[in-house]
PDB file of C-alpha atoms in Angstrom:
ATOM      1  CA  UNK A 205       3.641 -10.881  29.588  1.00 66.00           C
ATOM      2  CA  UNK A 206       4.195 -13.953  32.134  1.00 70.00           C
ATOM      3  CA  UNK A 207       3.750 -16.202  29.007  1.00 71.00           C
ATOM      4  CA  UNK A 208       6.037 -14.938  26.090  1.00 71.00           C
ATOM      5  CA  UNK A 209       8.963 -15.582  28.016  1.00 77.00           C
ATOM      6  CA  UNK A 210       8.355 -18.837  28.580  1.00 72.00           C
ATOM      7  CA  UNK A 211       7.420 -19.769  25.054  1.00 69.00           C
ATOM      8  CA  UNK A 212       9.958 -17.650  23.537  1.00 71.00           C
ATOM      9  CA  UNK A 213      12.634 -20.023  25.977  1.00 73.00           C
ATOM     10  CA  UNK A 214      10.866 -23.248  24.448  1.00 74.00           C
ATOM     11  CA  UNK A 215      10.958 -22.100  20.639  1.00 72.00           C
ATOM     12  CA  UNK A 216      14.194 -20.325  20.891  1.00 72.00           C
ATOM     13  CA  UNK A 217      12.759 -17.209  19.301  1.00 70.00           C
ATOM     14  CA  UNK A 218      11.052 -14.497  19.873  1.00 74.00           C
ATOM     15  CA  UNK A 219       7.018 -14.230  20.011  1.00 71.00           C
ATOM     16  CA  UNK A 220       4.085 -11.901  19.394  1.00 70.00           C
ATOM     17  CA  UNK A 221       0.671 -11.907  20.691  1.00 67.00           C
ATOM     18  CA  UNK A 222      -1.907 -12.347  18.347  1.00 68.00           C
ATOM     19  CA  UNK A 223      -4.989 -13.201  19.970  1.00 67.00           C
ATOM     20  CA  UNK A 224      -6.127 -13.239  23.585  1.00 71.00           C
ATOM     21  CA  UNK A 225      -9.524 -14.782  24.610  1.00 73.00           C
ATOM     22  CA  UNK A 226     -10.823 -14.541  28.225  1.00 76.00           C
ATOM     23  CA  UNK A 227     -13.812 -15.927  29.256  1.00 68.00           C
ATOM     24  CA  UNK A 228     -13.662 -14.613  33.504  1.00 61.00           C
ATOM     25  CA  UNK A 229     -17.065 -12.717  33.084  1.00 60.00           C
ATOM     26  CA  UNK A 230     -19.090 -16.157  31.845  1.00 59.00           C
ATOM     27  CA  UNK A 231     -17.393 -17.482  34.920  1.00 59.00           C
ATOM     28  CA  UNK A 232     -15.382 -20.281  33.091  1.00 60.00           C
ATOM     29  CA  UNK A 233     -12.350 -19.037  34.616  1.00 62.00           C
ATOM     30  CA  UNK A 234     -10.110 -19.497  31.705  1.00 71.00           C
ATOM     31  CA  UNK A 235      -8.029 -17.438  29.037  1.00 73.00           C
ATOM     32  CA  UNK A 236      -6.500 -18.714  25.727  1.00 74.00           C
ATOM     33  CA  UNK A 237      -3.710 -17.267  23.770  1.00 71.00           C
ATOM     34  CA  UNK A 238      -2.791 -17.622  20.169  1.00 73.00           C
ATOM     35  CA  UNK A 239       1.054 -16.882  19.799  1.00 73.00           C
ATOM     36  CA  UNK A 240       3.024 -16.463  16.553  1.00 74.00           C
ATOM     37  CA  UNK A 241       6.731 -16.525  15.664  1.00 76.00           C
ATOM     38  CA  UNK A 242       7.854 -12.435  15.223  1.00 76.00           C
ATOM     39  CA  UNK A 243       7.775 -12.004  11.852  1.00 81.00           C
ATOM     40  CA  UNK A 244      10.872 -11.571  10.156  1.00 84.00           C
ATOM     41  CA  UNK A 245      10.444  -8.692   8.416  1.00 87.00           C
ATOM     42  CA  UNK A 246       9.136  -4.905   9.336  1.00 86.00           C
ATOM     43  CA  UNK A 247       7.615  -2.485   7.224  1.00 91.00           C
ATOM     44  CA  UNK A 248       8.181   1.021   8.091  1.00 93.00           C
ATOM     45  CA  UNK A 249       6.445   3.632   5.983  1.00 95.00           C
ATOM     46  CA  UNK A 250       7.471   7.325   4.935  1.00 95.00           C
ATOM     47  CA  UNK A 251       4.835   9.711   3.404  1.00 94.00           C
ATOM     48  CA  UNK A 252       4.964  13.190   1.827  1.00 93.00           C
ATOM     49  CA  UNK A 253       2.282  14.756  -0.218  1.00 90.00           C
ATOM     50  CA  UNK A 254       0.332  17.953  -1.431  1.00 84.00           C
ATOM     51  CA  UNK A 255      -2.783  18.849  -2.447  1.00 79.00           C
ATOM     52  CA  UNK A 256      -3.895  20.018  -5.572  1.00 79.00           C
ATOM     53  CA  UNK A 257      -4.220  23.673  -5.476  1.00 70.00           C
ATOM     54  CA  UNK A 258      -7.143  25.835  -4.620  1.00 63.00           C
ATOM     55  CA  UNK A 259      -8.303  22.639  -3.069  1.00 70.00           C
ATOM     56  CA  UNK A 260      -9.130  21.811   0.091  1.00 69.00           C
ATOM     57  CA  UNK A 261      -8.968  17.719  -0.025  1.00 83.00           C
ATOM     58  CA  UNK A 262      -6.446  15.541  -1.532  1.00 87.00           C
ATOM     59  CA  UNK A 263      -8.277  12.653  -3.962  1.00 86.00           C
ATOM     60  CA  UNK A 264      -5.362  10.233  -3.041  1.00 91.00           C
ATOM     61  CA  UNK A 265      -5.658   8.517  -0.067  1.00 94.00           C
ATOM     62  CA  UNK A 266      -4.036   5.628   1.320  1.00 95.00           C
ATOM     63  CA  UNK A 267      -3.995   3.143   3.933  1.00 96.00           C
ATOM     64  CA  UNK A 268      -1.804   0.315   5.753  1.00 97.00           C
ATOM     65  CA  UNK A 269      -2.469  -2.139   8.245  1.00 96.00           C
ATOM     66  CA  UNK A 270      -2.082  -5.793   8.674  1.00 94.00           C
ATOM     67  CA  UNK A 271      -4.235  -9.442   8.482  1.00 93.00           C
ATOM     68  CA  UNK A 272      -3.922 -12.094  10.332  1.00 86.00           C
ATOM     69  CA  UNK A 273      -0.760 -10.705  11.907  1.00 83.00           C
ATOM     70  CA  UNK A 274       1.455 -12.195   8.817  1.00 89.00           C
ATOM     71  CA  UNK A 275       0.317  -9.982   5.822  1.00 95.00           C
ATOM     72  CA  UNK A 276       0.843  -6.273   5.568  1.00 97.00           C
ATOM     73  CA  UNK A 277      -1.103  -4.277   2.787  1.00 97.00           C
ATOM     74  CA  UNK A 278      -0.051  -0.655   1.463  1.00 97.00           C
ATOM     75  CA  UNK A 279      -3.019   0.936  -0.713  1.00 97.00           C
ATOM     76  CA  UNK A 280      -3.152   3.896  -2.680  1.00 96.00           C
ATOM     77  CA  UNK A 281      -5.975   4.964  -4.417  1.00 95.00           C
ATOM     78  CA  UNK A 282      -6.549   8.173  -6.549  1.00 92.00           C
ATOM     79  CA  UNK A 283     -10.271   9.151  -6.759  1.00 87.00           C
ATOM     80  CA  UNK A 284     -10.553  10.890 -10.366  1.00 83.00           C
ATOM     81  CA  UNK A 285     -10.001  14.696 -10.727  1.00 73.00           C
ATOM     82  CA  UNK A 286      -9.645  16.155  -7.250  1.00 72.00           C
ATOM     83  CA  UNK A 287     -11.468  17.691  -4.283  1.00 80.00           C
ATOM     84  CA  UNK A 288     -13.625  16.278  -1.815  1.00 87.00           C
ATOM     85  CA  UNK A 289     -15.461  14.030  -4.341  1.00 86.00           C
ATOM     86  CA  UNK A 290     -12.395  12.555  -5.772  1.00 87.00           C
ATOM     87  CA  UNK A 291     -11.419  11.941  -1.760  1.00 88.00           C
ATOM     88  CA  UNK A 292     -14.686  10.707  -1.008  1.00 90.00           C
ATOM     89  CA  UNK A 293     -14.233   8.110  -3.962  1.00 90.00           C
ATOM     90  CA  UNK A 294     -10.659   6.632  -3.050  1.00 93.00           C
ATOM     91  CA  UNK A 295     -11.537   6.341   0.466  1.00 94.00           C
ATOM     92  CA  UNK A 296     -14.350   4.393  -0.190  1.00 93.00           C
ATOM     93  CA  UNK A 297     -12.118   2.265  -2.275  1.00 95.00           C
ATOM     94  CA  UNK A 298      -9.859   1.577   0.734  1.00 96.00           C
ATOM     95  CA  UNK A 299     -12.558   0.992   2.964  1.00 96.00           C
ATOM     96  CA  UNK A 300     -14.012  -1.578   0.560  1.00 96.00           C
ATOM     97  CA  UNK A 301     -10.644  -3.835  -0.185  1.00 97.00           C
ATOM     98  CA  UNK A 302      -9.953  -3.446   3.572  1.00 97.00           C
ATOM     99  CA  UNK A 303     -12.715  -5.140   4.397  1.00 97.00           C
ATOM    100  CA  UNK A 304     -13.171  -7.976   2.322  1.00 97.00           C
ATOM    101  CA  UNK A 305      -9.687  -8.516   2.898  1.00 97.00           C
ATOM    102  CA  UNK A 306     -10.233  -8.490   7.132  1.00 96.00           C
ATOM    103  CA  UNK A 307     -13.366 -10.922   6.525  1.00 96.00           C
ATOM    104  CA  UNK A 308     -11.331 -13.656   5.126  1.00 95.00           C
ATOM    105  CA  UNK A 309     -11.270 -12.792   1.117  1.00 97.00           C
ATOM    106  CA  UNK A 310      -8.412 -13.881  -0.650  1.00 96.00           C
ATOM    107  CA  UNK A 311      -6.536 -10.920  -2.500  1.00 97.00           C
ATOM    108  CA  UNK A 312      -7.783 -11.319  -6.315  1.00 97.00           C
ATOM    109  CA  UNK A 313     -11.587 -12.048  -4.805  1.00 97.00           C
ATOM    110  CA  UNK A 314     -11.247  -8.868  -2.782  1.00 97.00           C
ATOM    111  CA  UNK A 315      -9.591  -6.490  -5.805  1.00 97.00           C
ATOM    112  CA  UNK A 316     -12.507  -8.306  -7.675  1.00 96.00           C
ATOM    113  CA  UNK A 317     -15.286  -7.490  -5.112  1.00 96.00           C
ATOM    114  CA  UNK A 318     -14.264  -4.316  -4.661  1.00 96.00           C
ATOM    115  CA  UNK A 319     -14.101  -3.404  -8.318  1.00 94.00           C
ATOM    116  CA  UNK A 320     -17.530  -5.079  -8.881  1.00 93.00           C
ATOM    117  CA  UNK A 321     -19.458  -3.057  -5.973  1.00 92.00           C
ATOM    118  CA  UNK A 322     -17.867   0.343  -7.152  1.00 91.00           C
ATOM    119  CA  UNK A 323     -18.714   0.082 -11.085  1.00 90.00           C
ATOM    120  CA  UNK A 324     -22.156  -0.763  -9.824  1.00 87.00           C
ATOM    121  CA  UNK A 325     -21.855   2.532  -8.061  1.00 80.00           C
ATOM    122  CA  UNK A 326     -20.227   4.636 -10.111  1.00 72.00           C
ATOM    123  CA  UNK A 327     -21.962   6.904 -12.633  1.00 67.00           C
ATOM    124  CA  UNK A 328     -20.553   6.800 -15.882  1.00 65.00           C
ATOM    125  CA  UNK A 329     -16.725   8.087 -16.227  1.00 68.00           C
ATOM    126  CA  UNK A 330     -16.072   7.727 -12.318  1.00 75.00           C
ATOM    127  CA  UNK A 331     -13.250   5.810 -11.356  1.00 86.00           C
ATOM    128  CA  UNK A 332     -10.752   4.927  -8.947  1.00 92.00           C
ATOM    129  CA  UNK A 333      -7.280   4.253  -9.342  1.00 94.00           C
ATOM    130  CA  UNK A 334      -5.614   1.103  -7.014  1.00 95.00           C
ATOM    131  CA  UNK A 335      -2.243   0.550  -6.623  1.00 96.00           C
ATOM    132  CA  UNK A 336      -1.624  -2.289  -3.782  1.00 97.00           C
ATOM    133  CA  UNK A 337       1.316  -4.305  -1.700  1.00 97.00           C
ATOM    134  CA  UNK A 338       0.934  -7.026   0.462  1.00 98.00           C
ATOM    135  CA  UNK A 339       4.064  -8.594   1.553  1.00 97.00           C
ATOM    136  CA  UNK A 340       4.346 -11.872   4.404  1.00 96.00           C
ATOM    137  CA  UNK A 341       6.532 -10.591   6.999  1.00 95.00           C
ATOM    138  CA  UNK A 342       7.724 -14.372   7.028  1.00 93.00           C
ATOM    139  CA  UNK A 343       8.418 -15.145   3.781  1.00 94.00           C
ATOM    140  CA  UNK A 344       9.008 -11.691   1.970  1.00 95.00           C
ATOM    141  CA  UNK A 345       6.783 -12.602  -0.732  1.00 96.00           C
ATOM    142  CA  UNK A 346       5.016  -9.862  -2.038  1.00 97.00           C
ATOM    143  CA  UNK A 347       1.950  -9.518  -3.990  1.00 97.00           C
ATOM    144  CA  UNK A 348       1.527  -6.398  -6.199  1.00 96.00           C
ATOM    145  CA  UNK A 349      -1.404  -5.417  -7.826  1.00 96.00           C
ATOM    146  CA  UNK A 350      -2.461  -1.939  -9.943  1.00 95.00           C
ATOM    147  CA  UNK A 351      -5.761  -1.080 -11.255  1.00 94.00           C
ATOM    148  CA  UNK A 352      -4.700   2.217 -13.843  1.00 92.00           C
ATOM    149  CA  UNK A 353      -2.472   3.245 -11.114  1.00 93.00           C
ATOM    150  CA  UNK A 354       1.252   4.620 -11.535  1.00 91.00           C
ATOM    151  CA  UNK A 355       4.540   2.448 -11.825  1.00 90.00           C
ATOM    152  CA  UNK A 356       5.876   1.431  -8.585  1.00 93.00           C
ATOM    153  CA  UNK A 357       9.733   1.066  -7.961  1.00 93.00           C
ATOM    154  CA  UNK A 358      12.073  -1.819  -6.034  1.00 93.00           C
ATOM    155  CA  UNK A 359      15.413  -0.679  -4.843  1.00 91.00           C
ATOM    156  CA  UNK A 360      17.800  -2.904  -3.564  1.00 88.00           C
ATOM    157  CA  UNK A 361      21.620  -2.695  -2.582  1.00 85.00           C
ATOM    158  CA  UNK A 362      22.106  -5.097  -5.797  1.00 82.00           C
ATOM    159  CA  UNK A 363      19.045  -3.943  -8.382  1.00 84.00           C
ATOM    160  CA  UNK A 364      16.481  -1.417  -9.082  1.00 86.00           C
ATOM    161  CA  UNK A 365      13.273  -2.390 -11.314  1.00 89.00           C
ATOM    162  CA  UNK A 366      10.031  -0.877 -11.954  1.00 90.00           C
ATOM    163  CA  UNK A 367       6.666  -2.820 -11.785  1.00 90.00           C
ATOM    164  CA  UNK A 368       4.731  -1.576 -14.806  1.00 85.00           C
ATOM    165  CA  UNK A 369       1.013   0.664 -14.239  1.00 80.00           C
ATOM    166  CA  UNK A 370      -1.762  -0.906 -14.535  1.00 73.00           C
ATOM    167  CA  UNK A 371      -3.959  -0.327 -17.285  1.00 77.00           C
ATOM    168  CA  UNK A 372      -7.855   0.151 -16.258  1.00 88.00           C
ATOM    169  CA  UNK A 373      -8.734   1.664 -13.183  1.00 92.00           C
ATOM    170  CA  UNK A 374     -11.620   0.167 -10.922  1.00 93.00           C
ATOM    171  CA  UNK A 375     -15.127   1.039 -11.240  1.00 90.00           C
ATOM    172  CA  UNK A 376     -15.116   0.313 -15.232  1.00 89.00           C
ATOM    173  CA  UNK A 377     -15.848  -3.176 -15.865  1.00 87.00           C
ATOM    174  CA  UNK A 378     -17.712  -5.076 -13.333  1.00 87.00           C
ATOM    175  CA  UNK A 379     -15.967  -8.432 -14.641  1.00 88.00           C
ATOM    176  CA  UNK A 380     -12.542  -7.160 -14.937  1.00 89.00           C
ATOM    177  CA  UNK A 381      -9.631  -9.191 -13.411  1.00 90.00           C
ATOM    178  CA  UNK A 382      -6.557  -8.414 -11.539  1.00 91.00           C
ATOM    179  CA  UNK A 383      -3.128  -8.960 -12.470  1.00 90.00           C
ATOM    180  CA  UNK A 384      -1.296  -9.864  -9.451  1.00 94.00           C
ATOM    181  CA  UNK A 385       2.964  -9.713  -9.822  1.00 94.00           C
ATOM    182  CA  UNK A 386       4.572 -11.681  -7.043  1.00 95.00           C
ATOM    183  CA  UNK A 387       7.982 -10.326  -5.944  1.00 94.00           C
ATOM    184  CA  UNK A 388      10.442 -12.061  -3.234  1.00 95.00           C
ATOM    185  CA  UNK A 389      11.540  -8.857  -0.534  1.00 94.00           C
ATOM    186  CA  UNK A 390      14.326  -9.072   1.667  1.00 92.00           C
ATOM    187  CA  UNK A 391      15.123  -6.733   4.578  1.00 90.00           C
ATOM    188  CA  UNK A 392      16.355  -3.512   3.424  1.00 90.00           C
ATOM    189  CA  UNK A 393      14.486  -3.327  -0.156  1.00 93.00           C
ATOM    190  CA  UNK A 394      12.660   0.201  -0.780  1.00 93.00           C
ATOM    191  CA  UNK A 395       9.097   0.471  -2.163  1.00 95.00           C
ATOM    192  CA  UNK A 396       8.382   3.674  -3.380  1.00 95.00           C
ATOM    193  CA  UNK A 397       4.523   4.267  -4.678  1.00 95.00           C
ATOM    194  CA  UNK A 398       3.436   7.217  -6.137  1.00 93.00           C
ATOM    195  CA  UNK A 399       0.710   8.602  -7.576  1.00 90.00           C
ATOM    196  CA  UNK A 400       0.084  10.654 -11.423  1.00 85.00           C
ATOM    197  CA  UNK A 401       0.195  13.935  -9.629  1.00 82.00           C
ATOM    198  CA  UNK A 402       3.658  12.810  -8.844  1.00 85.00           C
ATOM    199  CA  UNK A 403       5.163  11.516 -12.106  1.00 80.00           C
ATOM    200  CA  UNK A 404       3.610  14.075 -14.725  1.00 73.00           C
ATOM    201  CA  UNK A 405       4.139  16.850 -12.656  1.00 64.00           C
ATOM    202  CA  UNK A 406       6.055  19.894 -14.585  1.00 58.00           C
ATOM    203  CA  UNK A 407       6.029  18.627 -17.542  1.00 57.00           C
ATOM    204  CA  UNK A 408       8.024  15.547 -16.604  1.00 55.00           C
ATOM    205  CA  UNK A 409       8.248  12.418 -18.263  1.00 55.00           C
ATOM    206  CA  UNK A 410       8.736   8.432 -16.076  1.00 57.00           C
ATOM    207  CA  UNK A 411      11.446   8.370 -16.232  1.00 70.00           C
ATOM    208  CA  UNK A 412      13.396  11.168 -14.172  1.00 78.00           C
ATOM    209  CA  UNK A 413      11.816   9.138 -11.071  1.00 85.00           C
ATOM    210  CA  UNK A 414      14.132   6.346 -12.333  1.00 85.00           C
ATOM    211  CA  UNK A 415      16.807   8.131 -12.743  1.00 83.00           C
ATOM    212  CA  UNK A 416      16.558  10.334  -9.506  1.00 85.00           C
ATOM    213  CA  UNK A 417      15.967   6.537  -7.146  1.00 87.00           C
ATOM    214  CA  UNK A 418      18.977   4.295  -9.397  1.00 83.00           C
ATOM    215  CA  UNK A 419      21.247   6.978  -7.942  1.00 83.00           C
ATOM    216  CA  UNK A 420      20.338   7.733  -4.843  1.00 86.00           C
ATOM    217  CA  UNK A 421      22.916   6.630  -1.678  1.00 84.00           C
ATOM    218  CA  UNK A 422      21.074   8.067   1.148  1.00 85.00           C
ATOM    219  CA  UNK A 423      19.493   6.101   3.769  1.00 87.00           C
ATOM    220  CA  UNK A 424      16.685   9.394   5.523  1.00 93.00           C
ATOM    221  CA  UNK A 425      14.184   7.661   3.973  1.00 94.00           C
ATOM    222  CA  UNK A 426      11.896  10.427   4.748  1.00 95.00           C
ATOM    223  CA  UNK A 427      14.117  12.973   3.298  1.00 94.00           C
ATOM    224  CA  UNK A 428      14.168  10.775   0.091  1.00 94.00           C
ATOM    225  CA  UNK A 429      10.293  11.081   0.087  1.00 94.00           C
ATOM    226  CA  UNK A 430      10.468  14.621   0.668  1.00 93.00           C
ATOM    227  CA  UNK A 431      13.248  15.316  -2.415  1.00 91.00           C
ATOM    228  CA  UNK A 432      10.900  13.490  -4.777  1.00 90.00           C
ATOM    229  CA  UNK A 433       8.628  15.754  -4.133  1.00 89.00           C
ATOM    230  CA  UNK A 434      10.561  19.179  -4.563  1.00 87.00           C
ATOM    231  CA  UNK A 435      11.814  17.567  -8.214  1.00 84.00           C
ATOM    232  CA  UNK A 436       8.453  16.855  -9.186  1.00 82.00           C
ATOM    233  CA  UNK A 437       6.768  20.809  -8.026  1.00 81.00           C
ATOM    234  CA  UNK A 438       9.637  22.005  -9.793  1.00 73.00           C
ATOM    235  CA  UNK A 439       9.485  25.936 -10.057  1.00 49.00           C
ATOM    236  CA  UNK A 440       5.357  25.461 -11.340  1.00 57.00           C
ATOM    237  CA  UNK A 441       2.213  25.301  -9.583  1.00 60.00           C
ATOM    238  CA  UNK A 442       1.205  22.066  -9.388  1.00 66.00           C
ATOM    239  CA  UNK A 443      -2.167  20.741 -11.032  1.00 70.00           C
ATOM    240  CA  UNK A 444      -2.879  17.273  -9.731  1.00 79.00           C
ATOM    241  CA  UNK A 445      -2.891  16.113  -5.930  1.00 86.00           C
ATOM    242  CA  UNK A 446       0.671  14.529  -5.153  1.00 90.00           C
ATOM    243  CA  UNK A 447       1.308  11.226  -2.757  1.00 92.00           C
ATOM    244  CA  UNK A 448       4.549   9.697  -2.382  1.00 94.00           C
ATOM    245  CA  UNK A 449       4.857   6.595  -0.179  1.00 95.00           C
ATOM    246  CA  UNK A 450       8.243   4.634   0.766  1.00 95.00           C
ATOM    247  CA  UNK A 451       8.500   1.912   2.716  1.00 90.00           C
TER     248      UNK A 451
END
């Protein structure tokens, strides 16, 4: 805390703490610090989702956290049909990328790796979908990335686009490769991720999703979330687990 200060005064900016390495109980006496410049972007996320029902697990899971300090991922997997087995499978699909991803893996090796380990795994018609964001807090370049997942949607104060679904799922083809889209964020774009459950609910088709974000004016992000996902229950029961993520 004695330190920031003074670097911040030196770089004229502010800066986080990234690493701290003390050494007191070998008796060297000594600490190092590893400072970075704050990133200039945050990522704040907003979930809502149900369950299928009669179920007691979702099969969708997700995760976020960060690498390195500079890149933060958002995953979403959806484990095939539902219940605890479908759970059990997209979990293990986060845990997998996550970690090849904290040991140093670039991002196609690690979609790669992880897609190679799970069709080794998997018995025959068990899959995993993957629909991934990594953005640099510094630069705002993000890297997007969908293994048989759903279309994901950009809205900006100027645009709104969709990034297309991907086609296989993991767990298929041990040799299969990614196709990574890069996409240049600025603060106060929306991400919103979804999964199937989400989009074919009701009968729906795509495209009411579009519709529903290119005319929203709000700016509850959470209550956003949690209006997608009254239009897509609809007045039916719903027959597929449901995730929403905005962030």
């Amino acid at each position: 805390q004695k330190v920031k200060p003074i670097v911040k005064k030196v770089l004229g900016r502010e800066v986080i703490l990234q690493r701290i390495n003390c050494n007191l109980e070998q008796g060297s006496g000594g600490c190092s610090y590893e400072l970075l410049p704050a990133p200039r972007l945050a990522l704040k996320l907003y979930w809502t989702g149900l369950q299928k029902e009669a179920n007691s697990a979702s099969g969708d899971s997700y995760i976020s956290f960060k690498v390195d300090g500079k890149m933060q991922l958002v995953i979403l997997s959806d484990g095939m049909g539902s219940g605890k087995a479908a759970a059990q499978d997209s979990q293990e699909t986060l845990t997998l990328i996550r970690q090849f991803l904290e040991i140093g893996f670039p991002l196609e090796l690690a979609v790669r790796s992880t897609n190679h380990a799970l069709a080794i795994k998997f018995e025959d018609d068990i899959f995993c979908t993957l629909d991934l964001l990594m953005l640099d807090l510094y630069s705002g370049e993000a890297s997007i990335c969908k293994a048989g997942a759903m279309p994901s949607y950009l809205v900006t104060k100027e645009d709104f686009s969709v990034f297309s679904s991907g086609e296989l799922p993991l767990g298929i083809f041990p040799d299969w490769k990614p196709d990574i889209k890069k996409q240049k964020l600025k603060q106060g774009d929306l991400i919103v991720m979804v999964s199937d459950g989400v989009v074919e609910a009701d009968g729906y088709k795509e495209p009411w999703i579009e519709s529903y974000l290119s005319s929203w004016k709000g700016s509850d992000l959470q209550q956003l979330a949690d209006s997608l996902l009254k239009g897509a229950l609809g007045s039916r029961q719903h027959k597929d687990d449901m995730t929403i993520i905005i962030g």
